[in-house]
Tab-separated table of C-alpha atoms in Angstrom:
chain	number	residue	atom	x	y	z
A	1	UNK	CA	0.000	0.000	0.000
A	2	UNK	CA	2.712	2.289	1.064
A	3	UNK	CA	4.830	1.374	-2.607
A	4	UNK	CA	1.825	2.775	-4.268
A	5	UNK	CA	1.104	5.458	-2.370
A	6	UNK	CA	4.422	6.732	-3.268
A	7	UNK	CA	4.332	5.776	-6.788
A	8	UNK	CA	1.222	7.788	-6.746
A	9	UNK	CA	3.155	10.557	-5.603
A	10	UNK	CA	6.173	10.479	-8.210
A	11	UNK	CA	3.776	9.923	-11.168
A	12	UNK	CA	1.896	13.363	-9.952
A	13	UNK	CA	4.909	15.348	-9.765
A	14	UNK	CA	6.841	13.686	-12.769
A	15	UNK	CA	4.166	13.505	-15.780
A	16	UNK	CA	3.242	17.327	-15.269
A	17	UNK	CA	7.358	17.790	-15.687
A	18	UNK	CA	7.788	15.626	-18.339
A	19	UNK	CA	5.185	16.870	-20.934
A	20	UNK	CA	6.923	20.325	-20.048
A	21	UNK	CA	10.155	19.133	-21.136
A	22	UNK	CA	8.552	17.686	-24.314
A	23	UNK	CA	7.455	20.688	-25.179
A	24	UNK	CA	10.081	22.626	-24.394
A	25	UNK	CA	12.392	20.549	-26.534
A	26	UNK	CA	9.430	20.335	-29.601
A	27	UNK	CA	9.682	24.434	-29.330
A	28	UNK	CA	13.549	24.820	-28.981
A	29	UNK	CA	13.628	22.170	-32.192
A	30	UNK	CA	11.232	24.276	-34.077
A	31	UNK	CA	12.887	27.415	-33.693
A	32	UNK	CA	15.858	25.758	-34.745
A	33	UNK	CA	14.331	24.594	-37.614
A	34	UNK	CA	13.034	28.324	-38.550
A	35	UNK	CA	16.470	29.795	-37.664
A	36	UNK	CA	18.218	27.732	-39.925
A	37	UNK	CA	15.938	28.452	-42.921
A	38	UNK	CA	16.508	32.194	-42.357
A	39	UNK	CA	20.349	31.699	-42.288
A	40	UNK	CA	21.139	29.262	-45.099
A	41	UNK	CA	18.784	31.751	-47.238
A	42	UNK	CA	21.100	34.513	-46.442
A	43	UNK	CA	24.370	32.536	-46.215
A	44	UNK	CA	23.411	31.572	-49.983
A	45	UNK	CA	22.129	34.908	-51.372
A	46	UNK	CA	25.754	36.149	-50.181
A	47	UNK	CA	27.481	32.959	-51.311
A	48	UNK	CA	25.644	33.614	-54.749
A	49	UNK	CA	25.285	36.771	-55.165
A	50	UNK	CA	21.670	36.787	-55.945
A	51	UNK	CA	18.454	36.917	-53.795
A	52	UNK	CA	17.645	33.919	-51.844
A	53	UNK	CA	13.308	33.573	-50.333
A	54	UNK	CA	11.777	31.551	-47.831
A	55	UNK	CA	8.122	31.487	-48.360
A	56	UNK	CA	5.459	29.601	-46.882
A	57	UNK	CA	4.557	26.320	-49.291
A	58	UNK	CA	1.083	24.474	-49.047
A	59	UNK	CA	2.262	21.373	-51.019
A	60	UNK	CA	5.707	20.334	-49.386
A	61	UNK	CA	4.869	16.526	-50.265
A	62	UNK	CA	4.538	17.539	-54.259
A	63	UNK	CA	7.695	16.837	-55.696
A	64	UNK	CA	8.212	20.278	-56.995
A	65	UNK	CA	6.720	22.577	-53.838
A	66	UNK	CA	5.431	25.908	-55.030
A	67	UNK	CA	5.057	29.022	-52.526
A	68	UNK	CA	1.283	29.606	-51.380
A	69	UNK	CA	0.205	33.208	-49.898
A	70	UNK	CA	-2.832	31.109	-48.658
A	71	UNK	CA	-0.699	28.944	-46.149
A	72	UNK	CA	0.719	29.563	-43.031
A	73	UNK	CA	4.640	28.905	-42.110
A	74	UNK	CA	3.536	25.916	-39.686
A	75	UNK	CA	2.464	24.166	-42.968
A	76	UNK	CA	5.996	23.887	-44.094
A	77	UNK	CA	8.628	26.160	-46.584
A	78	UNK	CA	10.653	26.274	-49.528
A	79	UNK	CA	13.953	27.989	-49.552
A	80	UNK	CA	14.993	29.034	-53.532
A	81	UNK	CA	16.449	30.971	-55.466
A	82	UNK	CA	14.719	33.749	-56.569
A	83	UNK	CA	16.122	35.043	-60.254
A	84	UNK	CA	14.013	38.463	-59.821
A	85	UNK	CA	16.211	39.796	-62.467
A	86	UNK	CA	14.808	37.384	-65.047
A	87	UNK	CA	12.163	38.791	-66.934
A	88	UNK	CA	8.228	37.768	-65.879
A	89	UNK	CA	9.652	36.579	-62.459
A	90	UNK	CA	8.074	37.386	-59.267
A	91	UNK	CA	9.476	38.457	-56.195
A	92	UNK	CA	8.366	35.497	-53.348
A	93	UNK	CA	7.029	33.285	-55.915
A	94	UNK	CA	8.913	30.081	-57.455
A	95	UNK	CA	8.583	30.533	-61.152
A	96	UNK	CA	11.014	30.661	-64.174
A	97	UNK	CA	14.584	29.698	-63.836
A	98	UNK	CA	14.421	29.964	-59.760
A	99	UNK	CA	16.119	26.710	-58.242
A	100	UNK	CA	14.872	25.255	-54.736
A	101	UNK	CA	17.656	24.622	-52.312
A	102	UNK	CA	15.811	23.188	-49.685
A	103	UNK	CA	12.759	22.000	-48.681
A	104	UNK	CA	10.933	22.204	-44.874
A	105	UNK	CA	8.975	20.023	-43.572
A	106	UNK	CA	5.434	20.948	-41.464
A	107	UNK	CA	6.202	21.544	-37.655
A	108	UNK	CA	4.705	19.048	-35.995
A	109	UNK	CA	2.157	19.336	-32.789
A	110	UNK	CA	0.014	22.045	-32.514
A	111	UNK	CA	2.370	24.051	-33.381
A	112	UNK	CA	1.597	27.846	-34.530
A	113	UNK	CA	4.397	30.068	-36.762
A	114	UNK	CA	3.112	33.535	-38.040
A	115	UNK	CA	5.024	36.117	-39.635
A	116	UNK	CA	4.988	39.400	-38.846
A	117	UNK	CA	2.969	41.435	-42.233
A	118	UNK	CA	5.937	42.094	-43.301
A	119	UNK	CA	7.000	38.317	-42.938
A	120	UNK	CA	3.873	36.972	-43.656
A	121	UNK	CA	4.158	34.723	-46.478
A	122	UNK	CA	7.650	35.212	-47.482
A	123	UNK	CA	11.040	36.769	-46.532
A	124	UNK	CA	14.377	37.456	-49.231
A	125	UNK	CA	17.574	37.699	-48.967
A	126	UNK	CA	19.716	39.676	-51.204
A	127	UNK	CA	23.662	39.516	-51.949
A	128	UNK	CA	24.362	42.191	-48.936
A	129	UNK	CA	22.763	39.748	-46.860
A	130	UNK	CA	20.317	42.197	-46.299
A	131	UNK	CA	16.257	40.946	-45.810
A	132	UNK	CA	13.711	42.232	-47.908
A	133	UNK	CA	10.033	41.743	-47.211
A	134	UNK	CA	6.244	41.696	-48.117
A	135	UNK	CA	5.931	45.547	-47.599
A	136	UNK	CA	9.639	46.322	-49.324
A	137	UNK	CA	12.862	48.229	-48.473
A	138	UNK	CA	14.989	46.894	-46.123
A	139	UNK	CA	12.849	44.486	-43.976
A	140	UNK	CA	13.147	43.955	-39.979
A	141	UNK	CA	10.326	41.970	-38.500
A	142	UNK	CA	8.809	39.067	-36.350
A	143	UNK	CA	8.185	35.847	-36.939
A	144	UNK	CA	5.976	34.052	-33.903
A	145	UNK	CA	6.372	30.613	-32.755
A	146	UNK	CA	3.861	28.894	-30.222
A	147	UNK	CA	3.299	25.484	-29.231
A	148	UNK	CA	0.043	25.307	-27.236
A	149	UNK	CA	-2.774	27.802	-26.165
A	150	UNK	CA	-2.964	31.369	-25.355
A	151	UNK	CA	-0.519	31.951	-22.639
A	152	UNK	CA	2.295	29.315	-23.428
A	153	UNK	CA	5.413	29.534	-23.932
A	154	UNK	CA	6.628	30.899	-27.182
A	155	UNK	CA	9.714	31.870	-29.135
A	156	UNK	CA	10.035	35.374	-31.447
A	157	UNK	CA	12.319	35.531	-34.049
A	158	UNK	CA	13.638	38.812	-34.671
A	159	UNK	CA	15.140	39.873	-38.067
A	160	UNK	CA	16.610	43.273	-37.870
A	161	UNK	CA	17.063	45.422	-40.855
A	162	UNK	CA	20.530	44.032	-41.811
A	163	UNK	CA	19.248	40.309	-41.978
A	164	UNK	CA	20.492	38.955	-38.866
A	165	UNK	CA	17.652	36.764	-36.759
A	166	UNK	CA	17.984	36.184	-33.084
A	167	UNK	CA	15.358	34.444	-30.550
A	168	UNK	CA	13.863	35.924	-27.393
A	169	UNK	CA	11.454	34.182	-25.484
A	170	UNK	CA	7.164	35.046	-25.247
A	171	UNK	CA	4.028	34.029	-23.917
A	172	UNK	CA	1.644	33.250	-26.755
């Protein structure tokens, strides 16, 4: 009786804990994930010398992933080269001669990622290494991560005007 009055006790105090940690770790990863993104897009637009966009992509399973203004980051991105300089092409769209370097999968749980407006279906990079947004001109802005309901924990992803992302901590 005693034994499982104090396993009881343990599994009270230790389940609470754990699914914390889980989802601590499934944000942390996540952020990751989204931090990487933003710096192998500009580590390639300098690298290149042309402009390098994330944007968000409804069809990541399609074997050539187009970018969606419709969709929301948590559904997944495409990172590409964006030839803007070609004639007919669009900035934040895959079309023409633009290459995909890598592809992102969907974050998994219930897992929320909005961009700022200026971030909010695509972000670019150009050969300065500089970001460039929805809106235009040099773009600083927020993208929001949350795992959970209003008032969890959350990460914000700060680009500042010269391209460089860093990660503070929220409450959703």
């Amino acid at each position: 009786m005693v034994a499982m009055a104090v396993a009881t006790v343990v599994l009270t105090v230790a389940v609470p804990s754990f699914q914390e940690f889980t989802r601590n770790n499934r944000l942390a990863t996540q952020t990751n994930q989204m931090v990487t993104a933003l710096n192998l897009a500009r580590s390639e637009a300098v690298k290149r010398g042309v402009r390098v966009t994330l944007c968000t992509s409804a069809d990541i399973s399609a074997e050539a992933p187009s970018c969606t203004e419709s969709g929301d980051w948590e559904q997944g991105w495409v990172v590409f080269v964006d030839n803007t300089h070609m004639a007919g092409n669009v900035p934040g769209a895959i079309d023409g001669t633009d290459e995909r370097l890598r592809v992102f999968e969907p974050l998994s749980g219930n897992a929320r990622l909005a961009g700022g407006s200026n971030f909010q279906s695509w972000i670019s990079y150009l050969p300065s290494g500089t970001s460039r947004g929805m809106i235009g001109g040099n773009a600083d802005g927020t993208f929001t991560l949350c795992q959970g309901d209003s008032g969890s924990k959350g990460k914000k992803i700060l680009i500042n005007k010269t391209g460089r992302a860093r990660v503070e901590d929220t409450t959703c």
